[in-house]
PDB file of C-alpha atoms in Angstrom:
ATOM      1  CA  UNK A   1      56.500  14.341 141.992  1.00 94.00           C
ATOM      2  CA  UNK A   2      56.068  18.088 142.362  1.00 96.00           C
ATOM      3  CA  UNK A   3      52.993  19.006 144.376  1.00 98.00           C
ATOM      4  CA  UNK A   4      51.756  22.494 145.133  1.00 98.00           C
ATOM      5  CA  UNK A   5      48.622  22.871 147.251  1.00 98.00           C
ATOM      6  CA  UNK A   6      47.101  26.306 147.788  1.00 98.00           C
ATOM      7  CA  UNK A   7      44.804  27.225 150.666  1.00 98.00           C
ATOM      8  CA  UNK A   8      43.357  30.244 152.407  1.00 98.00           C
ATOM      9  CA  UNK A   9      40.963  31.510 149.775  1.00 97.00           C
ATOM     10  CA  UNK A  10      37.447  32.623 150.602  1.00 97.00           C
ATOM     11  CA  UNK A  11      34.969  35.492 150.670  1.00 98.00           C
ATOM     12  CA  UNK A  12      36.180  38.845 151.956  1.00 98.00           C
ATOM     13  CA  UNK A  13      34.718  42.350 151.918  1.00 98.00           C
ATOM     14  CA  UNK A  14      36.304  45.182 149.951  1.00 98.00           C
ATOM     15  CA  UNK A  15      39.098  46.719 151.965  1.00 98.00           C
ATOM     16  CA  UNK A  16      39.661  43.498 153.861  1.00 98.00           C
ATOM     17  CA  UNK A  17      42.688  41.215 154.084  1.00 98.00           C
ATOM     18  CA  UNK A  18      43.421  37.591 153.345  1.00 98.00           C
ATOM     19  CA  UNK A  19      46.522  35.395 153.550  1.00 98.00           C
ATOM     20  CA  UNK A  20      47.056  32.625 151.030  1.00 98.00           C
ATOM     21  CA  UNK A  21      49.372  29.682 151.590  1.00 98.00           C
ATOM     22  CA  UNK A  22      50.974  27.184 149.258  1.00 98.00           C
ATOM     23  CA  UNK A  23      52.398  23.911 150.595  1.00 98.00           C
ATOM     24  CA  UNK A  24      55.126  22.444 148.407  1.00 98.00           C
ATOM     25  CA  UNK A  25      56.400  18.879 148.256  1.00 98.00           C
ATOM     26  CA  UNK A  26      58.280  16.553 145.937  1.00 97.00           C
ATOM     27  CA  UNK A  27      61.238  18.874 145.358  1.00 97.00           C
ATOM     28  CA  UNK A  28      63.832  20.915 147.252  1.00 98.00           C
ATOM     29  CA  UNK A  29      61.722  24.001 147.900  1.00 98.00           C
ATOM     30  CA  UNK A  30      64.637  26.195 148.950  1.00 97.00           C
ATOM     31  CA  UNK A  31      66.293  25.772 145.545  1.00 96.00           C
ATOM     32  CA  UNK A  32      63.517  27.455 143.580  1.00 97.00           C
ATOM     33  CA  UNK A  33      61.969  30.847 143.018  1.00 96.00           C
ATOM     34  CA  UNK A  34      58.211  30.754 143.546  1.00 97.00           C
ATOM     35  CA  UNK A  35      55.373  32.826 142.201  1.00 97.00           C
ATOM     36  CA  UNK A  36      51.677  33.645 142.444  1.00 98.00           C
ATOM     37  CA  UNK A  37      49.545  33.970 139.318  1.00 98.00           C
ATOM     38  CA  UNK A  38      45.824  34.738 139.258  1.00 98.00           C
ATOM     39  CA  UNK A  39      42.886  34.276 136.919  1.00 98.00           C
ATOM     40  CA  UNK A  40      39.692  36.285 137.244  1.00 98.00           C
ATOM     41  CA  UNK A  41      36.489  34.351 136.466  1.00 97.00           C
ATOM     42  CA  UNK A  42      36.255  33.764 132.717  1.00 96.00           C
ATOM     43  CA  UNK A  43      39.423  35.782 132.063  1.00 97.00           C
ATOM     44  CA  UNK A  44      43.061  35.158 131.240  1.00 97.00           C
ATOM     45  CA  UNK A  45      46.136  34.626 133.373  1.00 98.00           C
ATOM     46  CA  UNK A  46      47.860  37.472 135.203  1.00 97.00           C
ATOM     47  CA  UNK A  47      51.204  37.209 136.973  1.00 97.00           C
ATOM     48  CA  UNK A  48      50.992  38.673 140.500  1.00 97.00           C
ATOM     49  CA  UNK A  49      54.335  38.299 142.272  1.00 96.00           C
ATOM     50  CA  UNK A  50      57.472  36.215 142.622  1.00 95.00           C
ATOM     51  CA  UNK A  51      60.114  35.657 145.288  1.00 96.00           C
ATOM     52  CA  UNK A  52      63.678  34.419 145.040  1.00 96.00           C
ATOM     53  CA  UNK A  53      64.769  31.188 146.656  1.00 96.00           C
ATOM     54  CA  UNK A  54      66.327  32.915 149.677  1.00 96.00           C
ATOM     55  CA  UNK A  55      63.653  35.656 149.907  1.00 96.00           C
ATOM     56  CA  UNK A  56      66.267  38.263 149.052  1.00 96.00           C
ATOM     57  CA  UNK A  57      64.332  39.526 146.036  1.00 94.00           C
ATOM     58  CA  UNK A  58      60.646  40.046 145.348  1.00 95.00           C
ATOM     59  CA  UNK A  59      58.770  41.530 142.419  1.00 93.00           C
ATOM     60  CA  UNK A  60      55.139  42.551 142.001  1.00 95.00           C
ATOM     61  CA  UNK A  61      52.739  43.424 139.228  1.00 94.00           C
ATOM     62  CA  UNK A  62      51.769  47.082 139.246  1.00 94.00           C
ATOM     63  CA  UNK A  63      48.156  46.102 139.951  1.00 96.00           C
ATOM     64  CA  UNK A  64      49.044  44.733 143.408  1.00 97.00           C
ATOM     65  CA  UNK A  65      52.176  46.682 144.352  1.00 97.00           C
ATOM     66  CA  UNK A  66      51.880  48.189 147.823  1.00 97.00           C
ATOM     67  CA  UNK A  67      48.878  46.015 148.745  1.00 98.00           C
ATOM     68  CA  UNK A  68      50.185  42.444 148.446  1.00 98.00           C
ATOM     69  CA  UNK A  69      53.254  40.912 150.092  1.00 98.00           C
ATOM     70  CA  UNK A  70      54.844  37.642 149.047  1.00 98.00           C
ATOM     71  CA  UNK A  71      56.914  35.630 151.504  1.00 98.00           C
ATOM     72  CA  UNK A  72      58.165  32.114 152.087  1.00 98.00           C
ATOM     73  CA  UNK A  73      59.318  29.810 154.859  1.00 98.00           C
ATOM     74  CA  UNK A  74      61.858  27.358 153.492  1.00 98.00           C
ATOM     75  CA  UNK A  75      61.858  25.364 156.739  1.00 98.00           C
ATOM     76  CA  UNK A  76      58.142  24.732 156.255  1.00 98.00           C
ATOM     77  CA  UNK A  77      58.263  24.357 152.447  1.00 98.00           C
ATOM     78  CA  UNK A  78      55.614  27.040 152.230  1.00 98.00           C
ATOM     79  CA  UNK A  79      54.843  30.108 150.137  1.00 98.00           C
ATOM     80  CA  UNK A  80      52.519  32.891 151.240  1.00 98.00           C
ATOM     81  CA  UNK A  81      50.654  35.860 149.818  1.00 98.00           C
ATOM     82  CA  UNK A  82      49.390  38.510 152.229  1.00 98.00           C
ATOM     83  CA  UNK A  83      46.664  40.483 150.486  1.00 98.00           C
ATOM     84  CA  UNK A  84      45.536  43.786 152.017  1.00 98.00           C
ATOM     85  CA  UNK A  85      43.150  46.511 150.850  1.00 98.00           C
ATOM     86  CA  UNK A  86      41.366  44.016 148.663  1.00 98.00           C
ATOM     87  CA  UNK A  87      39.219  45.228 145.789  1.00 98.00           C
ATOM     88  CA  UNK A  88      36.483  43.623 143.726  1.00 98.00           C
ATOM     89  CA  UNK A  89      38.919  43.349 140.822  1.00 98.00           C
ATOM     90  CA  UNK A  90      41.161  41.083 142.944  1.00 98.00           C
ATOM     91  CA  UNK A  91      38.499  38.371 142.705  1.00 98.00           C
ATOM     92  CA  UNK A  92      40.234  35.438 141.044  1.00 98.00           C
ATOM     93  CA  UNK A  93      41.618  31.954 141.379  1.00 98.00           C
ATOM     94  CA  UNK A  94      45.133  32.318 142.759  1.00 98.00           C
ATOM     95  CA  UNK A  95      47.719  29.759 141.659  1.00 98.00           C
ATOM     96  CA  UNK A  96      51.143  29.204 143.123  1.00 98.00           C
ATOM     97  CA  UNK A  97      53.824  28.044 140.748  1.00 98.00           C
ATOM     98  CA  UNK A  98      57.395  26.840 140.794  1.00 98.00           C
ATOM     99  CA  UNK A  99      59.595  29.185 138.822  1.00 96.00           C
ATOM    100  CA  UNK A 100      62.615  28.600 136.656  1.00 94.00           C
ATOM    101  CA  UNK A 101      64.938  31.565 137.076  1.00 90.00           C
ATOM    102  CA  UNK A 102      67.716  32.648 134.752  1.00 88.00           C
ATOM    103  CA  UNK A 103      70.464  35.086 135.742  1.00 86.00           C
ATOM    104  CA  UNK A 104      68.593  36.092 138.871  1.00 81.00           C
ATOM    105  CA  UNK A 105      65.311  36.822 137.141  1.00 85.00           C
ATOM    106  CA  UNK A 106      62.166  34.744 136.980  1.00 85.00           C
ATOM    107  CA  UNK A 107      61.948  33.220 133.527  1.00 91.00           C
ATOM    108  CA  UNK A 108      58.901  30.944 133.465  1.00 96.00           C
ATOM    109  CA  UNK A 109      56.462  28.899 135.524  1.00 97.00           C
ATOM    110  CA  UNK A 110      57.275  25.205 135.416  1.00 97.00           C
ATOM    111  CA  UNK A 111      54.655  23.632 137.699  1.00 97.00           C
ATOM    112  CA  UNK A 112      51.346  24.978 138.998  1.00 98.00           C
ATOM    113  CA  UNK A 113      49.072  24.159 141.889  1.00 98.00           C
ATOM    114  CA  UNK A 114      45.313  23.724 141.497  1.00 97.00           C
ATOM    115  CA  UNK A 115      44.503  27.169 142.803  1.00 98.00           C
ATOM    116  CA  UNK A 116      42.380  28.745 145.528  1.00 98.00           C
ATOM    117  CA  UNK A 117      39.446  31.087 144.887  1.00 98.00           C
ATOM    118  CA  UNK A 118      39.384  34.553 146.403  1.00 98.00           C
ATOM    119  CA  UNK A 119      36.118  36.466 146.166  1.00 98.00           C
ATOM    120  CA  UNK A 120      36.000  40.130 147.153  1.00 98.00           C
ATOM    121  CA  UNK A 121      32.400  41.224 147.600  1.00 97.00           C
TER     122      UNK A 121
ATOM    123  CA  UNK B   1      52.878  48.845 127.641  1.00 74.00           C
ATOM    124  CA  UNK B   2      54.139  45.562 126.216  1.00 84.00           C
ATOM    125  CA  UNK B   3      51.528  43.070 125.061  1.00 92.00           C
ATOM    126  CA  UNK B   4      51.373  39.568 123.665  1.00 96.00           C
ATOM    127  CA  UNK B   5      48.591  39.195 121.118  1.00 97.00           C
ATOM    128  CA  UNK B   6      46.810  35.925 120.354  1.00 98.00           C
ATOM    129  CA  UNK B   7      43.722  35.147 118.262  1.00 98.00           C
ATOM    130  CA  UNK B   8      40.681  34.603 120.514  1.00 98.00           C
ATOM    131  CA  UNK B   9      39.778  31.297 118.912  1.00 98.00           C
ATOM    132  CA  UNK B  10      40.989  28.591 116.554  1.00 98.00           C
ATOM    133  CA  UNK B  11      38.904  25.686 115.327  1.00 98.00           C
ATOM    134  CA  UNK B  12      40.013  22.492 113.600  1.00 97.00           C
ATOM    135  CA  UNK B  13      38.656  19.035 112.887  1.00 97.00           C
ATOM    136  CA  UNK B  14      40.226  16.011 114.612  1.00 97.00           C
ATOM    137  CA  UNK B  15      43.428  14.983 112.855  1.00 97.00           C
ATOM    138  CA  UNK B  16      44.035  18.392 111.337  1.00 97.00           C
ATOM    139  CA  UNK B  17      46.906  20.690 112.247  1.00 98.00           C
ATOM    140  CA  UNK B  18      46.119  23.539 114.595  1.00 98.00           C
ATOM    141  CA  UNK B  19      48.329  26.612 114.660  1.00 98.00           C
ATOM    142  CA  UNK B  20      48.060  29.278 117.351  1.00 98.00           C
ATOM    143  CA  UNK B  21      50.066  32.456 116.972  1.00 98.00           C
ATOM    144  CA  UNK B  22      51.414  34.943 119.487  1.00 98.00           C
ATOM    145  CA  UNK B  23      52.865  38.281 118.502  1.00 97.00           C
ATOM    146  CA  UNK B  24      54.991  40.575 120.625  1.00 94.00           C
ATOM    147  CA  UNK B  25      57.681  43.140 119.968  1.00 91.00           C
ATOM    148  CA  UNK B  26      60.157  41.559 122.414  1.00 89.00           C
ATOM    149  CA  UNK B  27      59.891  38.056 120.992  1.00 93.00           C
ATOM    150  CA  UNK B  28      62.965  38.444 118.753  1.00 92.00           C
ATOM    151  CA  UNK B  29      65.010  38.702 121.964  1.00 92.00           C
ATOM    152  CA  UNK B  30      62.913  36.763 124.475  1.00 93.00           C
ATOM    153  CA  UNK B  31      61.757  33.166 124.614  1.00 95.00           C
ATOM    154  CA  UNK B  32      58.099  32.243 124.162  1.00 97.00           C
ATOM    155  CA  UNK B  33      56.370  29.683 126.338  1.00 98.00           C
ATOM    156  CA  UNK B  34      53.008  27.986 125.900  1.00 98.00           C
ATOM    157  CA  UNK B  35      50.531  26.803 128.528  1.00 98.00           C
ATOM    158  CA  UNK B  36      47.508  24.575 128.035  1.00 98.00           C
ATOM    159  CA  UNK B  37      44.529  25.036 130.349  1.00 98.00           C
ATOM    160  CA  UNK B  38      41.652  22.596 130.135  1.00 98.00           C
ATOM    161  CA  UNK B  39      38.290  23.563 131.586  1.00 96.00           C
ATOM    162  CA  UNK B  40      38.392  23.759 135.381  1.00 95.00           C
ATOM    163  CA  UNK B  41      42.051  22.779 135.590  1.00 97.00           C
ATOM    164  CA  UNK B  42      45.351  24.494 136.281  1.00 98.00           C
ATOM    165  CA  UNK B  43      47.594  25.497 133.383  1.00 98.00           C
ATOM    166  CA  UNK B  44      50.204  23.029 132.155  1.00 98.00           C
ATOM    167  CA  UNK B  45      53.447  23.943 130.396  1.00 98.00           C
ATOM    168  CA  UNK B  46      53.499  22.387 126.910  1.00 98.00           C
ATOM    169  CA  UNK B  47      56.361  24.307 125.230  1.00 98.00           C
ATOM    170  CA  UNK B  48      59.294  26.162 126.783  1.00 97.00           C
ATOM    171  CA  UNK B  49      62.122  28.239 125.300  1.00 96.00           C
ATOM    172  CA  UNK B  50      60.285  28.625 121.989  1.00 97.00           C
ATOM    173  CA  UNK B  51      60.406  24.995 120.892  1.00 97.00           C
ATOM    174  CA  UNK B  52      61.289  22.576 123.702  1.00 98.00           C
ATOM    175  CA  UNK B  53      58.757  20.066 124.939  1.00 98.00           C
ATOM    176  CA  UNK B  54      58.619  19.055 128.630  1.00 96.00           C
ATOM    177  CA  UNK B  55      58.629  15.376 129.430  1.00 95.00           C
ATOM    178  CA  UNK B  56      55.186  13.852 129.174  1.00 96.00           C
ATOM    179  CA  UNK B  57      53.921  16.267 126.527  1.00 97.00           C
ATOM    180  CA  UNK B  58      52.921  14.447 123.316  1.00 97.00           C
ATOM    181  CA  UNK B  59      55.140  14.881 120.262  1.00 97.00           C
ATOM    182  CA  UNK B  60      52.260  16.394 118.304  1.00 98.00           C
ATOM    183  CA  UNK B  61      52.880  19.624 120.228  1.00 98.00           C
ATOM    184  CA  UNK B  62      55.641  21.783 118.776  1.00 98.00           C
ATOM    185  CA  UNK B  63      56.683  25.409 118.932  1.00 98.00           C
ATOM    186  CA  UNK B  64      58.582  27.855 116.791  1.00 97.00           C
ATOM    187  CA  UNK B  65      59.453  31.518 116.837  1.00 97.00           C
ATOM    188  CA  UNK B  66      60.513  33.915 114.119  1.00 96.00           C
ATOM    189  CA  UNK B  67      60.825  37.648 114.459  1.00 95.00           C
ATOM    190  CA  UNK B  68      57.948  39.053 116.470  1.00 96.00           C
ATOM    191  CA  UNK B  69      55.771  35.935 116.203  1.00 97.00           C
ATOM    192  CA  UNK B  70      55.760  32.637 118.060  1.00 98.00           C
ATOM    193  CA  UNK B  71      53.613  29.725 116.953  1.00 98.00           C
ATOM    194  CA  UNK B  72      52.264  26.686 118.759  1.00 98.00           C
ATOM    195  CA  UNK B  73      51.509  23.848 116.356  1.00 98.00           C
ATOM    196  CA  UNK B  74      49.442  20.791 117.225  1.00 98.00           C
ATOM    197  CA  UNK B  75      49.918  18.234 114.458  1.00 97.00           C
ATOM    198  CA  UNK B  76      46.985  15.876 114.231  1.00 96.00           C
ATOM    199  CA  UNK B  77      44.915  17.592 116.907  1.00 97.00           C
ATOM    200  CA  UNK B  78      42.880  15.308 119.150  1.00 97.00           C
ATOM    201  CA  UNK B  79      39.579  15.988 120.862  1.00 97.00           C
ATOM    202  CA  UNK B  80      41.429  15.946 124.189  1.00 97.00           C
ATOM    203  CA  UNK B  81      43.556  18.880 123.016  1.00 98.00           C
ATOM    204  CA  UNK B  82      40.529  21.160 123.226  1.00 98.00           C
ATOM    205  CA  UNK B  83      41.551  23.819 125.746  1.00 98.00           C
ATOM    206  CA  UNK B  84      42.615  27.401 126.226  1.00 98.00           C
ATOM    207  CA  UNK B  85      46.216  28.062 125.225  1.00 98.00           C
ATOM    208  CA  UNK B  86      48.245  30.955 126.584  1.00 98.00           C
ATOM    209  CA  UNK B  87      51.537  32.241 125.300  1.00 98.00           C
ATOM    210  CA  UNK B  88      53.868  33.789 127.843  1.00 98.00           C
ATOM    211  CA  UNK B  89      57.081  35.739 127.768  1.00 96.00           C
ATOM    212  CA  UNK B  90      59.076  38.407 129.541  1.00 93.00           C
ATOM    213  CA  UNK B  91      60.200  41.831 128.464  1.00 85.00           C
ATOM    214  CA  UNK B  92      63.405  43.798 128.903  1.00 79.00           C
ATOM    215  CA  UNK B  93      62.005  45.464 132.030  1.00 79.00           C
ATOM    216  CA  UNK B  94      61.479  42.159 133.816  1.00 77.00           C
ATOM    217  CA  UNK B  95      57.721  42.116 133.383  1.00 83.00           C
ATOM    218  CA  UNK B  96      56.117  38.677 133.147  1.00 93.00           C
ATOM    219  CA  UNK B  97      53.326  38.643 130.579  1.00 95.00           C
ATOM    220  CA  UNK B  98      50.652  36.306 129.302  1.00 97.00           C
ATOM    221  CA  UNK B  99      48.830  36.629 126.041  1.00 97.00           C
ATOM    222  CA  UNK B 100      45.066  36.914 126.165  1.00 97.00           C
ATOM    223  CA  UNK B 101      44.579  33.227 125.432  1.00 98.00           C
ATOM    224  CA  UNK B 102      43.238  31.256 122.480  1.00 98.00           C
ATOM    225  CA  UNK B 103      40.332  28.864 122.748  1.00 98.00           C
ATOM    226  CA  UNK B 104      41.061  25.797 120.643  1.00 98.00           C
ATOM    227  CA  UNK B 105      38.017  23.855 119.507  1.00 98.00           C
ATOM    228  CA  UNK B 106      38.526  20.398 118.023  1.00 97.00           C
ATOM    229  CA  UNK B 107      35.360  19.023 116.441  1.00 91.00           C
TER     230      UNK B 107
END
């Protein structure tokens, strides 16, 4: 079955950097768009970024644009999120998710990993 | 900016019908999706494309959409359905949006 396992979270100082990874299994990774979604402690869900199956297209929420970079390695069945210039408000659990795309655009998140906690303090 | 609006909380007794609403101006043209998030767990898709149920989701979960409002209905809510529920949709600009979430209490 579909498995998504995030890693790389931890404690980082404001202004610092962190790289998250998501290992995918149970499906043909290269066939799917992938996304990162985050959830601040006690708060709701916020979409962060998504990437097309071939990495040809990426999209970011305004809150992270210019600071975060999404990428993927289809040979390794892995998704990444490089986070730079981190701020306290980036503190959240970060989930990776498999995306269903329609007409070249991300439509919805079909499966989610268990998340990894990033604390900026 | 575009928003999806949900009530903060809904409370029902076991066996009753729970209805959670989600309003948004783009919903007449865009599908609504619903995610269930139990305490300490990752979200799970329970309704997609307004009213379709993924495999493994109990039949008591159903969805509908009319005009600017989408509704998640849990017919005969169970104690194990207690969770946060988030509606989700897109807008014409390609933004991906979640509602603020609704805490469902079943007791």
